[in-house]
Each structure stands twice: as C-alpha cells, then as structure tokens.
Coordinates of C-alpha atoms in Angstrom, one line a residue:
M1202 CA 44.2 198.9 105.7
P1203 CA 45.7 201.6 107.6
K1204 CA 48.1 203.3 105.0
P1205 CA 52.1 203.4 106.8
T1206 CA 52.8 207.2 108.2
A1207 CA 56.6 207.9 107.2
D1208 CA 59.1 207.9 109.5
S1209 CA 60.3 211.8 109.3
A1210 CA 63.7 211.2 110.9
A1211 CA 64.2 208.1 108.8
L1212 CA 64.1 210.8 106.0
G1213 CA 66.6 212.8 107.0
L1214 CA 64.7 216.3 106.6
G1215 CA 66.9 219.3 107.6
V1216 CA 66.8 223.2 106.7
D1217 CA 69.7 225.4 106.7
R1218 CA 69.5 229.1 108.2
T1219 CA 72.1 230.4 106.7
S1220 CA 70.9 229.8 103.0
P1221 CA 69.1 232.4 100.7
V1222 CA 66.9 229.4 99.9
P1223 CA 62.9 230.2 101.6
L1224 CA 63.2 227.5 104.6
Y1225 CA 59.6 226.6 103.0
H1226 CA 61.2 225.8 99.9
Q1227 CA 64.4 224.1 101.5
L1228 CA 61.6 221.6 103.2
A1229 CA 59.2 221.2 99.5
R1230 CA 62.8 220.0 98.0
Q1231 CA 63.1 217.1 100.3
L1232 CA 60.1 216.1 100.4
E1233 CA 59.3 216.2 96.8
A1234 CA 63.4 214.4 96.8
A1235 CA 62.1 211.6 98.7
I1236 CA 58.9 210.8 97.1
E1237 CA 61.1 210.8 93.2
Q1238 CA 63.2 208.3 95.2
G1239 CA 60.3 206.0 96.6
R1240 CA 61.5 207.0 100.4
L1241 CA 57.8 208.8 100.3
A1242 CA 55.7 205.9 98.9
P1243 CA 52.7 206.6 97.0
G1244 CA 49.6 206.0 99.8
S1245 CA 52.3 206.9 102.5
L1246 CA 50.6 209.5 105.2
L1247 CA 53.1 212.0 106.5
G1248 CA 52.2 212.4 109.4
N1249 CA 51.4 214.7 112.0
E1250 CA 52.4 219.0 111.0
L1251 CA 53.0 219.6 114.4
E1252 CA 55.6 217.1 115.3
L1253 CA 57.5 217.8 111.7
A1254 CA 57.8 221.3 112.9
A1255 CA 58.8 220.7 116.1
R1256 CA 61.5 218.5 114.9
L1257 CA 62.9 220.2 112.3
G1258 CA 62.8 223.4 114.7
L1259 CA 60.4 225.5 112.1
S1260 CA 56.8 227.2 112.9
R1261 CA 53.9 225.2 112.2
P1262 CA 53.0 227.7 108.9
T1263 CA 56.1 227.2 107.2
V1264 CA 56.1 223.7 107.1
R1265 CA 52.0 224.3 105.9
Q1266 CA 53.2 225.6 103.3
A1267 CA 55.9 223.4 102.4
I1268 CA 53.5 220.6 102.1
Q1269 CA 50.9 222.8 100.6
S1270 CA 52.9 223.8 97.6
L1271 CA 53.5 219.8 97.1
V1272 CA 49.4 219.1 96.9
D1273 CA 49.1 222.0 94.6
R1274 CA 51.4 220.4 92.6
G1275 CA 49.6 217.3 92.5
L1276 CA 52.1 214.8 95.1
M1277 CA 50.0 215.0 97.6
V1278 CA 46.6 215.5 98.5
R1279 CA 45.4 216.3 101.9
R1280 CA 42.1 213.9 103.0
R1281 CA 39.7 214.7 105.8
G1282 CA 40.0 212.5 108.7
V1283 CA 43.2 210.3 106.8
G1284 CA 45.7 213.2 106.8
T1285 CA 48.4 214.6 104.2
Q1286 CA 49.5 211.5 102.0
V1287 CA 51.5 210.8 99.0
V1288 CA 49.1 210.7 95.6
H1289 CA 52.6 209.6 93.5
S1290 CA 55.9 211.2 92.0
R1291 CA 56.3 212.9 88.4
I1292 CA 57.7 210.8 86.2
K1293 CA 60.6 213.0 84.7
R1294 CA 61.7 211.6 81.6
P1295 CA 64.7 212.5 79.4
V1296 CA 64.6 212.8 76.2
E1297 CA 66.8 210.1 74.1
L1298 CA 66.0 207.0 72.4
S1299 CA 64.8 204.9 75.4
S1300 CA 61.2 203.3 75.8
L1301 CA 59.0 204.6 78.4
Y1302 CA 58.4 200.6 80.0
D1303 CA 62.4 200.6 80.5
D1304 CA 62.4 204.1 82.0
L1305 CA 59.8 203.3 84.6
E1306 CA 61.6 200.1 85.2
S1307 CA 65.1 201.2 86.0
A1308 CA 63.2 204.0 88.1
G1309 CA 62.0 201.4 90.6
R1310 CA 58.2 202.6 89.5
Q1311 CA 57.1 198.9 88.6
P1312 CA 55.0 199.4 85.6
A1313 CA 52.6 197.7 84.0
T1314 CA 50.5 197.5 80.2
R1315 CA 47.5 196.8 79.5
L1316 CA 47.2 196.0 75.9
L1317 CA 43.8 197.6 74.2
R1318 CA 44.5 196.5 69.9
N1319 CA 47.4 194.6 67.9
T1320 CA 45.9 194.1 64.1
V1321 CA 46.6 195.3 61.3
E1322 CA 45.3 198.5 59.5
P1323 CA 45.5 200.4 57.0
A1324 CA 48.3 203.2 56.5
T1325 CA 47.3 206.5 56.3
A1326 CA 49.1 209.2 54.6
E1327 CA 51.2 210.6 58.1
I1328 CA 51.9 206.8 58.9
A1329 CA 53.6 206.1 55.5
A1330 CA 55.3 208.9 54.7
A1331 CA 56.9 207.7 58.7
L1332 CA 57.6 204.3 58.0
G1333 CA 58.2 204.0 54.1
V1334 CA 56.1 202.5 52.7
A1335 CA 52.7 203.1 50.3
E1336 CA 50.0 204.8 51.9
G1337 CA 46.7 202.2 52.4
S1338 CA 49.4 199.5 52.7
D1339 CA 48.9 197.0 55.6
V1340 CA 50.8 198.2 59.2
H1341 CA 50.7 196.7 62.4
L1342 CA 48.9 198.5 65.0
V1343 CA 49.6 197.9 68.8
E1344 CA 47.9 200.7 70.9
R1345 CA 48.5 200.0 74.4
L1346 CA 47.9 202.1 78.0
R1347 CA 51.1 202.1 80.7
Y1348 CA 50.7 201.9 84.1
A1349 CA 53.1 203.1 87.5
H1350 CA 52.3 201.2 90.9
D1351 CA 49.0 200.7 89.3
E1352 CA 48.0 203.7 88.1
P1353 CA 47.4 204.7 84.8
M1354 CA 50.5 207.5 82.6
A1355 CA 50.3 207.3 79.4
L1356 CA 48.3 205.9 76.6
L1357 CA 50.6 204.6 73.6
R1358 CA 49.7 204.2 69.8
N1359 CA 52.8 202.6 67.6
H1360 CA 52.9 201.5 64.2
L1361 CA 54.9 199.0 62.7
P1362 CA 55.9 197.8 59.3
P1363 CA 54.2 194.4 58.7
G1364 CA 56.6 191.0 59.1
L1365 CA 59.2 193.1 61.3
L1366 CA 59.0 191.2 64.4
E1367 CA 56.4 188.9 66.7
L1368 CA 54.2 191.1 68.2
G1369 CA 52.2 188.4 70.3
S1370 CA 50.0 189.7 73.1
E1371 CA 51.5 188.1 75.9
R1372 CA 54.9 189.8 75.4
L1373 CA 53.3 192.7 74.5
E1374 CA 51.6 193.3 77.8
S1375 CA 55.0 191.7 80.0
T1376 CA 57.9 194.3 78.6
G1377 CA 58.4 197.4 76.2
L1378 CA 58.3 197.3 72.4
Y1379 CA 61.9 198.3 72.4
R1380 CA 63.1 195.6 74.8
M1381 CA 61.0 193.0 72.1
M1382 CA 62.8 194.4 68.9
R1383 CA 65.9 194.0 70.7
S1384 CA 65.3 190.7 71.6
S1385 CA 64.5 190.0 68.0
G1386 CA 68.0 191.7 66.5
I1387 CA 66.9 195.1 65.4
T1388 CA 69.8 197.5 65.9
L1389 CA 67.7 200.8 67.3
H1390 CA 70.4 204.0 66.1
S1391 CA 68.2 207.1 65.8
A1392 CA 64.6 208.8 66.2
R1393 CA 62.8 211.9 64.6
Q1394 CA 60.8 213.4 67.7
S1395 CA 58.3 215.9 68.8
V1396 CA 56.8 217.0 71.3
G1397 CA 53.5 219.1 72.6
A1398 CA 50.7 219.0 74.0
R1399 CA 46.5 219.6 73.8
A1400 CA 43.4 218.8 75.9
A1401 CA 42.3 214.9 76.6
T1402 CA 39.7 213.6 74.5
A1403 CA 37.0 212.2 76.5
Q1404 CA 37.8 208.5 75.2
E1405 CA 41.5 209.4 76.8
A1406 CA 40.2 211.3 79.9
E1407 CA 38.3 207.8 80.5
R1408 CA 41.4 206.0 79.9
L1409 CA 43.6 208.4 82.2
E1410 CA 41.8 208.8 84.6
E1411 CA 42.1 212.7 83.9
P1412 CA 38.8 215.2 83.6
V1413 CA 38.0 216.0 80.3
G1414 CA 40.0 218.7 78.2
A1415 CA 42.8 217.8 81.3
P1416 CA 46.0 218.9 79.8
L1417 CA 48.1 215.7 78.2
L1418 CA 51.9 216.0 77.1
T1419 CA 51.9 214.5 73.2
M1420 CA 54.9 213.0 71.1
E1421 CA 55.3 211.7 67.8
R1422 CA 58.6 209.7 67.4
T1423 CA 59.6 207.7 64.2
T1424 CA 62.8 205.2 65.0
F1425 CA 65.4 203.7 62.5
D1426 CA 67.7 200.9 63.1
A1427 CA 71.1 201.3 62.3
G1428 CA 70.5 200.6 58.7
G1429 CA 68.1 204.0 58.3
R1430 CA 65.2 201.5 58.0
A1431 CA 62.0 203.1 59.7
V1432 CA 60.9 200.5 61.9
E1433 CA 58.3 202.4 64.4
F1434 CA 56.3 205.1 64.6
G1435 CA 54.8 206.3 68.0
S1436 CA 51.9 208.5 69.0
H1437 CA 51.8 209.3 73.0
V1438 CA 49.7 210.5 75.3
Y1439 CA 51.0 211.2 78.4
R1440 CA 49.1 212.9 81.6
A1441 CA 50.8 216.3 82.1
S1442 CA 49.8 215.7 85.8
R1443 CA 52.0 213.1 86.2
Y1444 CA 55.0 213.4 83.5
S1445 CA 57.5 215.8 82.3
F1446 CA 60.1 215.6 79.9
E1447 CA 63.6 216.6 80.6
F1448 CA 66.1 218.7 78.7
Q1449 CA 69.5 219.3 78.3
L1450 CA 70.8 221.8 75.7
L1451 CA 74.1 223.0 75.0
A1452 CA 75.5 226.4 74.3
R1453 CA 76.8 226.9 70.9
P1454 CA 80.7 227.0 70.5

C-alpha cells in the first residue's frame, strides 16, 4: 500500500532569514517538531526535495542538509525508489514518577505490551534490599516488552512484594503497572532512581530489534507508597536510538 506523502504547506514550514540560526537547522528543527507532534507520522513520505526547496525559497543543498541531519539521527531514512520516509520520533521522557505506558499514551504514541514473564521467584540480594524483604523469599516478577506504534521501545523487568495486588496477565498486556497499582488503592509517593547506559546483549538486541552491542539506556527505580513501603523495583532498558530522558535542573540559591 502506498505511504502517504506529507503536505509541506500544511506543516507550516518556513525560515527566518534574519535569524543567526542556519537555515538548514531551522528547517530540521521544524521537521523534527512535526514528527514529535505526530503531524509527520511514522511511515509517511516527506515528498520531493526540489518542490520543498522551491516553496521555501531555499537551495536544494540546504534542504538536503536539513533532511540528512534527521537521517543521521534516525528520525528519517532514505529508501531507494521510495524517497525520504519518517521512521519514528524519539521519545523524550521527563524524569518524574510516571510510567512509560502513561507517558506514551499522553503523547499519542499508541502503547502496546507483550508479556514475557509473569511469575514468582526467589529474591536476589539486590532485589531483597530494594524491596525490604528477606533474601531468597518469594517476590513477583513481571517482564514485558513495551511497544509504540508497533515498534519495540523498552524491555521492562519489575519485581514486587508478594500479595501486593492482583497481577493478571491480561491486564498487564492492556494497561500500565502504575495504573494497576493506583486502581488497587496504592498511592505512589516517591522513588529512588538511577539512569545509565550499556551495550545490548544478544537476547535484548533480538527483542528490541537492535544489533548486538547497540547502546541501551538503563533505568533502575525503587518506588515507595505513601507509607514509605517499597512497592516495586524496576530494572528497565530502552533503545538509545529511540529514547532519551529529560532533566530539569535548578541552581542552588
């Protein structure tokens, strides 16, 4: 089925020649914003570079440089015989106490979940310390692959104290874990979190559709309820090519 071609006029693209920002960069930023806001959907074709250059009063090399910068960042791809196609938008997730499912849904990214494991296992020393339980005691493990627009985005592993809430497989595939907690009367209050990076293992690469050794963002989070009880320990990996964390920094007084 032919992919839709973006209407450059409808996207409201334009450049400010009085600005010190290079023209190609202005165009690239506007195209990136259109992708992130869903006005340029994954799979859509950008259209003819010559026509875009003529409409904006730019040279073809300037338009090509703008598009190439997005290709280099993985937002677009050039396909022989097809043209320049939107691949995806990068997920920018604020560092706050929210779930990936809710963040994707609020961004209009159509989240979906494939449940890999839903079982009980003995707590390792690390998990026992995080959840405040005895090492070797039973804890619940939920492992999921999270998608956005049918594309794998993250591999999520969560350990929870036993008996905390009903963890039905059907619900785990249809909604987010934090949403399930809240609907069960659990008030999420705070979390302790660390963010890092490492190379993808063979299994992670296969599940996330990345090459072995590709860079992955990592996040470990222990979440506490209003009473200070640890209610989950999450160990997640995200595709660095599709995902970034956003931090807001404040100067000390």
